[in-house]
Amino acid sequence: MRVFQQVVDEGGFAAAARKMDLAPAVVTRLVSDLEEHLGVRLLQRTTRRLSLTQSGERYLERVRTILSEIDDADAMVQAETREMSGRVRVLAPPVAATHTLAPAIIGFQKLHPSVFVDVHVEDSPDPAVHDHDLAVLNSTVHIDPDVIARPVILSQAVFCAAPAYLGQHGEPRTPEDLLRHRCLRLRTPGVRLGPMRLLDPTQQDRLLELDVPAVMTANHTDTLLRATLEGGGISSQPIDLLAPLLKAGLLQRVLAPWITARLTLIAALPSRKYMPARTRAFMDYLIEHSRRTVEGLGLDMPQP
């Protein structure tokens, strides 16, 4: 079962053999023995690609759960004599993977160096939560009703600019000043760029809509962030993403207290039953690390 799972994860018999330090012929034989035992073909093999059959997909889903429970049982009985170890498979969209997951993983592995974190980066409207131990997602993404969701951080999208830009163009004092500035705006694919919505949290979310012209648009947050860092103009970014850049003085918040959105990042779990200790430990660390990121900015940030 472990060999079969590894073949699928590595995308081939040879890669799985290298990963498991086995001879390719042994890997091939073990998968064939498994198919013979089950009386069903699990993999479609061609000279160019390897794919799961429908039966293979169903079997792999159960195999992952079974092997995870075995690993958890091993870890439970060995906890007194061995440090936390094993693999945590994490799914995340690009922005969360870069700015939330990567820094947290480094800190977590300093505490638990024997835990291997396998990150799969994918921006999908229908994320494969059940194929991973943990998924870090925007709360607007659709997830199955049986998925367990836990808030990681409640955030806000705020305006920011580089000191060099502000030194050259001045700092906007009112929302209407944006009409005279170079603005960088996020574009949703397939949706026409409309008026920008601004909220004032200090006045019961007073709403203001402005037709803010953009000198640059992109459907990728990191692209706009990089352009902002280079002094290209003013953009709206999640405050938890901006926190280290604000603390370092590389960017400056402008137009406070106005925001453009409230955002929630969630940790999605296929099931709380038999959750490995390493997965729970990483999730708890991720939540704590994310909340610490925005500390010291003088923000009234509600927490889940």
PDB file of C-alpha atoms in Angstrom:
ATOM      1  CA  MET A   1       0.000   0.000   0.000  1.00  0.00           C
ATOM      2  CA  ARG A   2       2.840   2.406   0.834  1.00  0.00           C
ATOM      3  CA  VAL A   3       4.599   1.610  -2.446  1.00  0.00           C
ATOM      4  CA  PHE A   4       1.388   2.137  -4.420  1.00  0.00           C
ATOM      5  CA  GLN A   5       0.845   5.531  -2.746  1.00  0.00           C
ATOM      6  CA  GLN A   6       4.463   6.529  -3.405  1.00  0.00           C
ATOM      7  CA  VAL A   7       4.193   5.601  -7.100  1.00  0.00           C
ATOM      8  CA  VAL A   8       1.199   7.915  -7.446  1.00  0.00           C
ATOM      9  CA  ASP A   9       2.777  10.753  -5.429  1.00  0.00           C
ATOM     10  CA  GLU A  10       6.064  10.590  -7.354  1.00  0.00           C
ATOM     11  CA  GLY A  11       4.382  10.132 -10.739  1.00  0.00           C
ATOM     12  CA  GLY A  12       6.139   6.925 -11.707  1.00  0.00           C
ATOM     13  CA  PHE A  13       7.733   3.630 -10.688  1.00  0.00           C
ATOM     14  CA  ALA A  14      11.347   4.750 -11.136  1.00  0.00           C
ATOM     15  CA  ALA A  15      10.849   7.926  -9.079  1.00  0.00           C
ATOM     16  CA  ALA A  16       9.093   5.961  -6.332  1.00  0.00           C
ATOM     17  CA  ALA A  17      11.919   3.413  -6.320  1.00  0.00           C
ATOM     18  CA  ARG A  18      14.485   6.181  -5.820  1.00  0.00           C
ATOM     19  CA  LYS A  19      12.394   7.782  -3.089  1.00  0.00           C
ATOM     20  CA  MET A  20      11.992   4.497  -1.185  1.00  0.00           C
ATOM     21  CA  ASP A  21      15.500   3.195  -1.946  1.00  0.00           C
ATOM     22  CA  LEU A  22      14.145   0.105  -3.674  1.00  0.00           C
ATOM     23  CA  ALA A  23      14.934  -1.548  -6.989  1.00  0.00           C
ATOM     24  CA  PRO A  24      12.479  -0.477  -9.757  1.00  0.00           C
ATOM     25  CA  ALA A  25      11.644  -4.126 -10.376  1.00  0.00           C
ATOM     26  CA  VAL A  26      10.629  -4.536  -6.733  1.00  0.00           C
ATOM     27  CA  VAL A  27       8.316  -1.520  -6.906  1.00  0.00           C
ATOM     28  CA  THR A  28       6.706  -2.821 -10.100  1.00  0.00           C
ATOM     29  CA  ARG A  29       6.253  -6.290  -8.597  1.00  0.00           C
ATOM     30  CA  LEU A  30       4.715  -4.986  -5.372  1.00  0.00           C
ATOM     31  CA  VAL A  31       2.129  -2.888  -7.211  1.00  0.00           C
ATOM     32  CA  SER A  32       1.332  -5.824  -9.503  1.00  0.00           C
ATOM     33  CA  ASP A  33       0.956  -8.102  -6.471  1.00  0.00           C
ATOM     34  CA  LEU A  34      -1.424  -5.591  -4.899  1.00  0.00           C
ATOM     35  CA  GLU A  35      -3.550  -5.433  -8.066  1.00  0.00           C
ATOM     36  CA  GLU A  36      -3.588  -9.231  -8.271  1.00  0.00           C
ATOM     37  CA  HIS A  37      -4.622  -9.481  -4.624  1.00  0.00           C
ATOM     38  CA  LEU A  38      -7.464  -6.996  -5.166  1.00  0.00           C
ATOM     39  CA  GLY A  39      -8.454  -8.407  -8.535  1.00  0.00           C
ATOM     40  CA  VAL A  40      -8.602  -4.964 -10.090  1.00  0.00           C
ATOM     41  CA  ARG A  41      -6.299  -2.665 -12.044  1.00  0.00           C
ATOM     42  CA  LEU A  42      -5.297   0.411 -10.029  1.00  0.00           C
ATOM     43  CA  LEU A  43      -2.993   2.138 -12.527  1.00  0.00           C
ATOM     44  CA  GLN A  44      -3.090   2.726 -16.265  1.00  0.00           C
ATOM     45  CA  ARG A  45       0.457   2.417 -17.617  1.00  0.00           C
ATOM     46  CA  THR A  46       1.675   3.801 -20.948  1.00  0.00           C
ATOM     47  CA  THR A  47       5.158   4.655 -22.170  1.00  0.00           C
ATOM     48  CA  ARG A  48       4.509   8.357 -21.561  1.00  0.00           C
ATOM     49  CA  ARG A  49       2.338   8.659 -18.503  1.00  0.00           C
ATOM     50  CA  LEU A  50       0.862   6.966 -15.480  1.00  0.00           C
ATOM     51  CA  SER A  51      -2.716   7.536 -14.349  1.00  0.00           C
ATOM     52  CA  LEU A  52      -5.129   6.148 -11.789  1.00  0.00           C
ATOM     53  CA  THR A  53      -8.115   4.093 -12.804  1.00  0.00           C
ATOM     54  CA  GLN A  54     -11.448   4.932 -11.212  1.00  0.00           C
ATOM     55  CA  SER A  55     -10.932   2.029  -8.796  1.00  0.00           C
ATOM     56  CA  GLY A  56      -7.408   3.267  -8.136  1.00  0.00           C
ATOM     57  CA  GLU A  57      -8.661   6.727  -7.195  1.00  0.00           C
ATOM     58  CA  ARG A  58     -11.136   5.306  -4.677  1.00  0.00           C
ATOM     59  CA  TYR A  59      -8.566   2.895  -3.277  1.00  0.00           C
ATOM     60  CA  LEU A  60      -5.888   5.610  -2.927  1.00  0.00           C
ATOM     61  CA  GLU A  61      -8.273   7.818  -0.943  1.00  0.00           C
ATOM     62  CA  ARG A  62      -8.809   5.027   1.599  1.00  0.00           C
ATOM     63  CA  VAL A  63      -5.140   4.015   1.567  1.00  0.00           C
ATOM     64  CA  ARG A  64      -4.045   7.542   2.527  1.00  0.00           C
ATOM     65  CA  THR A  65      -6.387   7.475   5.514  1.00  0.00           C
ATOM     66  CA  ILE A  66      -5.300   3.996   6.590  1.00  0.00           C
ATOM     67  CA  LEU A  67      -1.570   4.745   6.340  1.00  0.00           C
ATOM     68  CA  SER A  68      -2.020   8.040   8.128  1.00  0.00           C
ATOM     69  CA  GLU A  69      -3.783   6.250  10.989  1.00  0.00           C
ATOM     70  CA  ILE A  70      -0.993   3.665  11.145  1.00  0.00           C
ATOM     71  CA  ASP A  71       1.607   6.444  11.296  1.00  0.00           C
ATOM     72  CA  ASP A  72      -0.398   8.174  14.003  1.00  0.00           C
ATOM     73  CA  ALA A  73      -0.638   4.959  16.012  1.00  0.00           C
ATOM     74  CA  ASP A  74       3.123   4.454  15.701  1.00  0.00           C
ATOM     75  CA  ALA A  75       3.788   8.038  16.771  1.00  0.00           C
ATOM     76  CA  MET A  76       1.432   7.722  19.726  1.00  0.00           C
ATOM     77  CA  VAL A  77       3.116   4.677  21.240  1.00  0.00           C
ATOM     78  CA  GLN A  78       6.627   5.925  20.458  1.00  0.00           C
ATOM     79  CA  ALA A  79       6.047   9.476  21.699  1.00  0.00           C
ATOM     80  CA  GLU A  80       7.818   8.852  24.981  1.00  0.00           C
ATOM     81  CA  THR A  81      11.037   7.742  23.326  1.00  0.00           C
ATOM     82  CA  ARG A  82      11.085   9.551  19.996  1.00  0.00           C
ATOM     83  CA  GLU A  83      10.605  13.162  18.953  1.00  0.00           C
ATOM     84  CA  MET A  84       7.736  14.156  16.665  1.00  0.00           C
ATOM     85  CA  SER A  85       8.392  13.052  13.088  1.00  0.00           C
ATOM     86  CA  GLY A  86       6.706  12.201   9.806  1.00  0.00           C
ATOM     87  CA  ARG A  87       5.207  14.096   6.888  1.00  0.00           C
ATOM     88  CA  VAL A  88       2.523  16.787   6.801  1.00  0.00           C
ATOM     89  CA  ARG A  89       0.991  17.335   3.353  1.00  0.00           C
ATOM     90  CA  VAL A  90      -0.269  20.923   2.997  1.00  0.00           C
ATOM     91  CA  LEU A  91      -2.280  22.517   0.187  1.00  0.00           C
ATOM     92  CA  ALA A  92      -2.259  26.297  -0.318  1.00  0.00           C
ATOM     93  CA  PRO A  93      -2.767  28.947  -3.016  1.00  0.00           C
ATOM     94  CA  PRO A  94       0.370  30.838  -4.150  1.00  0.00           C
ATOM     95  CA  VAL A  95       0.052  33.943  -1.941  1.00  0.00           C
ATOM     96  CA  ALA A  96      -0.673  31.976   1.245  1.00  0.00           C
ATOM     97  CA  ALA A  97       2.124  29.513   0.438  1.00  0.00           C
ATOM     98  CA  THR A  98       4.679  32.292  -0.015  1.00  0.00           C
ATOM     99  CA  HIS A  99       3.745  34.715   2.743  1.00  0.00           C
ATOM    100  CA  THR A 100       2.021  32.567   5.382  1.00  0.00           C
ATOM    101  CA  LEU A 101       3.170  28.967   5.047  1.00  0.00           C
ATOM    102  CA  ALA A 102       6.864  29.322   4.168  1.00  0.00           C
ATOM    103  CA  PRO A 103       7.834  31.524   7.161  1.00  0.00           C
ATOM    104  CA  ALA A 104       5.780  29.362   9.533  1.00  0.00           C
ATOM    105  CA  ILE A 105       7.363  26.130   8.277  1.00  0.00           C
ATOM    106  CA  ILE A 106      10.869  27.428   8.982  1.00  0.00           C
ATOM    107  CA  GLY A 107       9.957  28.295  12.572  1.00  0.00           C
ATOM    108  CA  PHE A 108       8.061  25.035  13.121  1.00  0.00           C
ATOM    109  CA  GLN A 109      10.933  22.882  11.887  1.00  0.00           C
ATOM    110  CA  LYS A 110      13.308  24.551  14.323  1.00  0.00           C
ATOM    111  CA  LEU A 111      11.094  23.077  17.045  1.00  0.00           C
ATOM    112  CA  HIS A 112      10.429  19.780  15.252  1.00  0.00           C
ATOM    113  CA  PRO A 113      13.307  19.117  12.832  1.00  0.00           C
ATOM    114  CA  SER A 114      12.136  15.572  12.057  1.00  0.00           C
ATOM    115  CA  VAL A 115       8.778  16.710  10.637  1.00  0.00           C
ATOM    116  CA  PHE A 116       8.843  17.006   6.844  1.00  0.00           C
ATOM    117  CA  VAL A 117       6.321  19.460   5.368  1.00  0.00           C
ATOM    118  CA  ASP A 118       5.248  18.750   1.781  1.00  0.00           C
ATOM    119  CA  VAL A 119       3.590  21.856   0.283  1.00  0.00           C
ATOM    120  CA  HIS A 120       1.433  21.633  -2.837  1.00  0.00           C
ATOM    121  CA  VAL A 121       0.760  25.070  -4.339  1.00  0.00           C
ATOM    122  CA  GLU A 122      -2.443  25.324  -6.352  1.00  0.00           C
ATOM    123  CA  ASP A 123      -4.990  28.060  -6.951  1.00  0.00           C
ATOM    124  CA  SER A 124      -8.236  26.179  -7.509  1.00  0.00           C
ATOM    125  CA  PRO A 125     -11.904  27.055  -6.912  1.00  0.00           C
ATOM    126  CA  ASP A 126     -12.399  23.437  -5.832  1.00  0.00           C
ATOM    127  CA  PRO A 127      -9.351  22.521  -3.713  1.00  0.00           C
ATOM    128  CA  ALA A 128      -8.583  18.844  -3.105  1.00  0.00           C
ATOM    129  CA  VAL A 129      -8.733  19.098   0.693  1.00  0.00           C
ATOM    130  CA  HIS A 130      -9.249  15.350   1.135  1.00  0.00           C
ATOM    131  CA  ASP A 131      -5.930  14.576  -0.575  1.00  0.00           C
ATOM    132  CA  HIS A 132      -3.947  16.537   2.029  1.00  0.00           C
ATOM    133  CA  ASP A 133      -3.491  16.618   5.787  1.00  0.00           C
ATOM    134  CA  LEU A 134      -4.160  20.360   5.886  1.00  0.00           C
ATOM    135  CA  ALA A 135      -5.258  23.054   3.445  1.00  0.00           C
ATOM    136  CA  VAL A 136      -4.723  26.781   4.007  1.00  0.00           C
ATOM    137  CA  LEU A 137      -7.422  28.598   2.045  1.00  0.00           C
ATOM    138  CA  ASN A 138      -9.302  31.832   1.623  1.00  0.00           C
ATOM    139  CA  SER A 139     -12.700  31.550   3.290  1.00  0.00           C
ATOM    140  CA  THR A 140     -14.443  32.415  -0.002  1.00  0.00           C
ATOM    141  CA  VAL A 141     -13.287  29.154  -1.608  1.00  0.00           C
ATOM    142  CA  HIS A 142     -15.882  26.390  -1.796  1.00  0.00           C
ATOM    143  CA  ILE A 143     -15.184  23.386   0.440  1.00  0.00           C
ATOM    144  CA  ASP A 144     -17.228  20.252   1.105  1.00  0.00           C
ATOM    145  CA  PRO A 145     -19.653  20.369   4.069  1.00  0.00           C
ATOM    146  CA  ASP A 146     -17.817  17.512   5.820  1.00  0.00           C
ATOM    147  CA  VAL A 147     -14.525  19.435   5.904  1.00  0.00           C
ATOM    148  CA  ILE A 148     -13.445  20.842   9.269  1.00  0.00           C
ATOM    149  CA  ALA A 149     -12.546  24.554   8.969  1.00  0.00           C
ATOM    150  CA  ARG A 150     -10.633  26.510  11.590  1.00  0.00           C
ATOM    151  CA  PRO A 151      -9.835  30.238  11.232  1.00  0.00           C
ATOM    152  CA  VAL A 152      -6.136  31.047  11.016  1.00  0.00           C
ATOM    153  CA  ILE A 153      -6.395  34.840  11.047  1.00  0.00           C
ATOM    154  CA  LEU A 154      -8.944  37.564  10.376  1.00  0.00           C
ATOM    155  CA  SER A 155      -7.271  40.225   8.273  1.00  0.00           C
ATOM    156  CA  GLN A 156      -7.967  43.453   6.402  1.00  0.00           C
ATOM    157  CA  ALA A 157      -6.851  44.821   3.052  1.00  0.00           C
ATOM    158  CA  VAL A 158      -5.236  48.239   3.545  1.00  0.00           C
ATOM    159  CA  PHE A 159      -3.575  50.841   1.320  1.00  0.00           C
ATOM    160  CA  CYS A 160       0.200  50.988   1.141  1.00  0.00           C
ATOM    161  CA  ALA A 161       3.036  52.586  -0.819  1.00  0.00           C
ATOM    162  CA  ALA A 162       6.832  52.672  -0.825  1.00  0.00           C
ATOM    163  CA  PRO A 163       8.536  55.613   0.955  1.00  0.00           C
ATOM    164  CA  ALA A 164      10.216  56.523  -2.348  1.00  0.00           C
ATOM    165  CA  TYR A 165       6.844  56.870  -4.079  1.00  0.00           C
ATOM    166  CA  LEU A 166       5.407  58.973  -1.267  1.00  0.00           C
ATOM    167  CA  GLY A 167       8.495  61.169  -1.267  1.00  0.00           C
ATOM    168  CA  GLN A 168       7.956  61.917  -4.951  1.00  0.00           C
ATOM    169  CA  HIS A 169       4.156  62.090  -5.162  1.00  0.00           C
ATOM    170  CA  GLY A 170       3.092  62.971  -1.619  1.00  0.00           C
ATOM    171  CA  GLU A 171       0.818  61.047   0.704  1.00  0.00           C
ATOM    172  CA  PRO A 172      -2.946  60.854   0.067  1.00  0.00           C
ATOM    173  CA  ARG A 173      -4.935  62.323   2.945  1.00  0.00           C
ATOM    174  CA  THR A 174      -8.478  61.506   1.797  1.00  0.00           C
ATOM    175  CA  PRO A 175      -9.894  58.701  -0.351  1.00  0.00           C
ATOM    176  CA  GLU A 176     -10.577  61.219  -3.140  1.00  0.00           C
ATOM    177  CA  ASP A 177      -6.832  61.864  -3.342  1.00  0.00           C
ATOM    178  CA  LEU A 178      -6.488  58.405  -4.915  1.00  0.00           C
ATOM    179  CA  LEU A 179      -7.957  59.859  -8.098  1.00  0.00           C
ATOM    180  CA  ARG A 180      -4.735  61.883  -8.532  1.00  0.00           C
ATOM    181  CA  HIS A 181      -2.317  59.095  -7.629  1.00  0.00           C
ATOM    182  CA  ARG A 182      -0.814  56.152  -9.504  1.00  0.00           C
ATOM    183  CA  CYS A 183      -2.872  53.177  -8.327  1.00  0.00           C
ATOM    184  CA  LEU A 184      -2.188  49.475  -8.797  1.00  0.00           C
ATOM    185  CA  ARG A 185      -5.313  47.341  -8.685  1.00  0.00           C
ATOM    186  CA  LEU A 186      -6.125  43.651  -8.377  1.00  0.00           C
ATOM    187  CA  ARG A 187      -8.215  42.310 -11.236  1.00  0.00           C
ATOM    188  CA  THR A 188     -10.478  39.270 -10.936  1.00  0.00           C
ATOM    189  CA  PRO A 189     -10.283  37.154 -14.119  1.00  0.00           C
ATOM    190  CA  GLY A 190     -13.392  37.501 -16.239  1.00  0.00           C
ATOM    191  CA  VAL A 191     -14.728  40.446 -14.210  1.00  0.00           C
ATOM    192  CA  ARG A 192     -14.665  44.026 -15.465  1.00  0.00           C
ATOM    193  CA  LEU A 193     -12.744  46.410 -13.227  1.00  0.00           C
ATOM    194  CA  GLY A 194     -15.358  48.447 -11.356  1.00  0.00           C
ATOM    195  CA  PRO A 195     -15.416  51.134  -8.676  1.00  0.00           C
ATOM    196  CA  MET A 196     -13.198  50.573  -5.647  1.00  0.00           C
ATOM    197  CA  ARG A 197     -15.083  49.963  -2.386  1.00  0.00           C
ATOM    198  CA  LEU A 198     -13.630  51.625   0.709  1.00  0.00           C
ATOM    199  CA  LEU A 199     -14.791  50.985   4.288  1.00  0.00           C
ATOM    200  CA  ASP A 200     -14.171  53.083   7.384  1.00  0.00           C
ATOM    201  CA  PRO A 201     -14.178  50.691  10.398  1.00  0.00           C
ATOM    202  CA  THR A 202     -14.198  53.615  12.833  1.00  0.00           C
ATOM    203  CA  GLN A 203     -17.565  54.780  11.478  1.00  0.00           C
ATOM    204  CA  GLN A 204     -19.522  51.508  11.420  1.00  0.00           C
ATOM    205  CA  ASP A 205     -18.031  50.524   8.062  1.00  0.00           C
ATOM    206  CA  ARG A 206     -19.117  53.671   6.251  1.00  0.00           C
ATOM    207  CA  LEU A 207     -18.984  52.768   2.569  1.00  0.00           C
ATOM    208  CA  LEU A 208     -17.438  54.895  -0.169  1.00  0.00           C
ATOM    209  CA  GLU A 209     -17.191  53.871  -3.808  1.00  0.00           C
ATOM    210  CA  LEU A 210     -14.684  55.577  -6.105  1.00  0.00           C
ATOM    211  CA  ASP A 211     -13.829  55.063  -9.769  1.00  0.00           C
ATOM    212  CA  VAL A 212     -10.126  54.880  -9.077  1.00  0.00           C
ATOM    213  CA  PRO A 213      -8.081  54.781 -12.309  1.00  0.00           C
ATOM    214  CA  ALA A 214      -5.300  52.211 -12.453  1.00  0.00           C
ATOM    215  CA  VAL A 215      -1.911  52.564 -14.101  1.00  0.00           C
ATOM    216  CA  MET A 216      -1.451  48.812 -13.661  1.00  0.00           C
ATOM    217  CA  THR A 217      -3.751  45.859 -13.041  1.00  0.00           C
ATOM    218  CA  ALA A 218      -2.913  42.217 -12.358  1.00  0.00           C
ATOM    219  CA  ASN A 219      -4.739  39.078 -11.274  1.00  0.00           C
ATOM    220  CA  HIS A 220      -1.791  38.181  -9.023  1.00  0.00           C
ATOM    221  CA  THR A 221      -1.277  39.757  -5.594  1.00  0.00           C
ATOM    222  CA  ASP A 222       2.485  39.244  -5.520  1.00  0.00           C
ATOM    223  CA  THR A 223       2.892  41.052  -8.843  1.00  0.00           C
ATOM    224  CA  LEU A 224       1.151  44.128  -7.451  1.00  0.00           C
ATOM    225  CA  LEU A 225       3.090  43.877  -4.203  1.00  0.00           C
ATOM    226  CA  ARG A 226       6.406  43.811  -6.059  1.00  0.00           C
ATOM    227  CA  ALA A 227       5.404  46.805  -8.157  1.00  0.00           C
ATOM    228  CA  THR A 228       4.419  48.649  -4.974  1.00  0.00           C
ATOM    229  CA  LEU A 229       7.778  47.868  -3.382  1.00  0.00           C
ATOM    230  CA  GLU A 230       9.510  49.244  -6.479  1.00  0.00           C
ATOM    231  CA  GLY A 231       7.709  52.559  -6.039  1.00  0.00           C
ATOM    232  CA  GLY A 232       5.170  51.997  -8.800  1.00  0.00           C
ATOM    233  CA  GLY A 233       2.217  53.404  -6.885  1.00  0.00           C
ATOM    234  CA  ILE A 234      -0.401  52.716  -4.236  1.00  0.00           C
ATOM    235  CA  SER A 235      -2.043  49.304  -3.852  1.00  0.00           C
ATOM    236  CA  SER A 236      -4.347  47.525  -1.402  1.00  0.00           C
ATOM    237  CA  GLN A 237      -2.850  44.461   0.290  1.00  0.00           C
ATOM    238  CA  PRO A 238      -3.727  42.105   3.180  1.00  0.00           C
ATOM    239  CA  ILE A 239      -2.257  43.526   6.388  1.00  0.00           C
ATOM    240  CA  ASP A 240      -0.850  40.151   7.495  1.00  0.00           C
ATOM    241  CA  LEU A 241       1.066  39.947   4.217  1.00  0.00           C
ATOM    242  CA  LEU A 242       2.322  43.523   4.651  1.00  0.00           C
ATOM    243  CA  ALA A 243       3.278  43.234   8.326  1.00  0.00           C
ATOM    244  CA  PRO A 244       6.980  42.340   7.911  1.00  0.00           C
ATOM    245  CA  LEU A 245       7.381  44.931   5.153  1.00  0.00           C
ATOM    246  CA  LEU A 246       5.771  47.647   7.283  1.00  0.00           C
ATOM    247  CA  LYS A 247       7.929  46.745  10.281  1.00  0.00           C
ATOM    248  CA  ALA A 248      11.044  46.884   8.103  1.00  0.00           C
ATOM    249  CA  GLY A 249      10.079  50.284   6.699  1.00  0.00           C
ATOM    250  CA  LEU A 250       9.960  49.004   3.120  1.00  0.00           C
ATOM    251  CA  LEU A 251       6.314  50.005   2.792  1.00  0.00           C
ATOM    252  CA  GLN A 252       4.101  52.510   4.570  1.00  0.00           C
ATOM    253  CA  ARG A 253       0.392  52.310   5.245  1.00  0.00           C
ATOM    254  CA  VAL A 254      -1.611  55.227   3.876  1.00  0.00           C
ATOM    255  CA  LEU A 255      -5.219  56.402   4.171  1.00  0.00           C
ATOM    256  CA  ALA A 256      -5.752  54.794   7.588  1.00  0.00           C
ATOM    257  CA  PRO A 257      -8.298  53.817   8.849  1.00  0.00           C
ATOM    258  CA  TRP A 258      -9.820  53.094   5.417  1.00  0.00           C
ATOM    259  CA  ILE A 259      -9.744  49.464   4.246  1.00  0.00           C
ATOM    260  CA  THR A 260     -10.970  47.764   1.078  1.00  0.00           C
ATOM    261  CA  ALA A 261     -12.005  44.344   2.453  1.00  0.00           C
ATOM    262  CA  ARG A 262     -12.077  41.994   5.398  1.00  0.00           C
ATOM    263  CA  LEU A 263     -10.352  38.705   4.764  1.00  0.00           C
ATOM    264  CA  THR A 264     -10.310  35.359   6.546  1.00  0.00           C
ATOM    265  CA  LEU A 265      -7.676  32.677   6.104  1.00  0.00           C
ATOM    266  CA  ILE A 266      -8.780  29.210   7.204  1.00  0.00           C
ATOM    267  CA  ALA A 267      -7.149  25.867   7.905  1.00  0.00           C
ATOM    268  CA  ALA A 268      -9.247  23.103   6.347  1.00  0.00           C
ATOM    269  CA  LEU A 269      -8.977  19.505   7.539  1.00  0.00           C
ATOM    270  CA  PRO A 270     -10.508  16.422   5.922  1.00  0.00           C
ATOM    271  CA  SER A 271     -11.410  15.088   9.372  1.00  0.00           C
ATOM    272  CA  ARG A 272     -10.569  15.682  13.021  1.00  0.00           C
ATOM    273  CA  LYS A 273     -10.690  11.929  13.670  1.00  0.00           C
ATOM    274  CA  TYR A 274      -7.258  10.331  13.946  1.00  0.00           C
ATOM    275  CA  MET A 275      -5.494  13.603  13.182  1.00  0.00           C
ATOM    276  CA  PRO A 276      -1.750  12.933  13.487  1.00  0.00           C
ATOM    277  CA  ALA A 277      -0.082  14.824  16.310  1.00  0.00           C
ATOM    278  CA  ARG A 278       2.338  16.415  13.836  1.00  0.00           C
ATOM    279  CA  THR A 279      -0.557  17.850  11.806  1.00  0.00           C
ATOM    280  CA  ARG A 280      -2.252  19.293  14.871  1.00  0.00           C
ATOM    281  CA  ALA A 281       1.053  20.725  16.116  1.00  0.00           C
ATOM    282  CA  PHE A 282       1.773  22.369  12.765  1.00  0.00           C
ATOM    283  CA  MET A 283      -1.739  23.815  12.490  1.00  0.00           C
ATOM    284  CA  ASP A 284      -1.519  25.280  16.000  1.00  0.00           C
ATOM    285  CA  TYR A 285       1.910  26.742  15.256  1.00  0.00           C
ATOM    286  CA  LEU A 286       0.696  28.217  11.948  1.00  0.00           C
ATOM    287  CA  ILE A 287      -2.211  29.981  13.669  1.00  0.00           C
ATOM    288  CA  GLU A 288      -0.026  31.372  16.447  1.00  0.00           C
ATOM    289  CA  HIS A 289       2.688  32.463  13.997  1.00  0.00           C
ATOM    290  CA  SER A 290       0.150  34.238  11.768  1.00  0.00           C
ATOM    291  CA  ARG A 291      -1.290  36.174  14.700  1.00  0.00           C
ATOM    292  CA  ARG A 292       2.145  37.159  15.975  1.00  0.00           C
ATOM    293  CA  THR A 293       2.972  38.545  12.524  1.00  0.00           C
ATOM    294  CA  VAL A 294       0.609  41.506  12.905  1.00  0.00           C
ATOM    295  CA  GLU A 295       1.518  42.261  16.524  1.00  0.00           C
ATOM    296  CA  GLY A 296       3.176  45.583  17.164  1.00  0.00           C
ATOM    297  CA  LEU A 297       1.511  47.386  14.262  1.00  0.00           C
ATOM    298  CA  GLY A 298      -0.989  49.212  16.473  1.00  0.00           C
ATOM    299  CA  LEU A 299      -3.918  47.638  14.655  1.00  0.00           C
ATOM    300  CA  ASP A 300      -7.252  46.685  16.161  1.00  0.00           C
ATOM    301  CA  MET A 301      -7.230  43.230  14.581  1.00  0.00           C
ATOM    302  CA  PRO A 302     -10.071  40.919  15.633  1.00  0.00           C
ATOM    303  CA  GLN A 303      -8.964  37.331  16.077  1.00  0.00           C
ATOM    304  CA  PRO A 304     -10.972  34.153  15.493  1.00  0.00           C
TER     305      PRO A 304
END
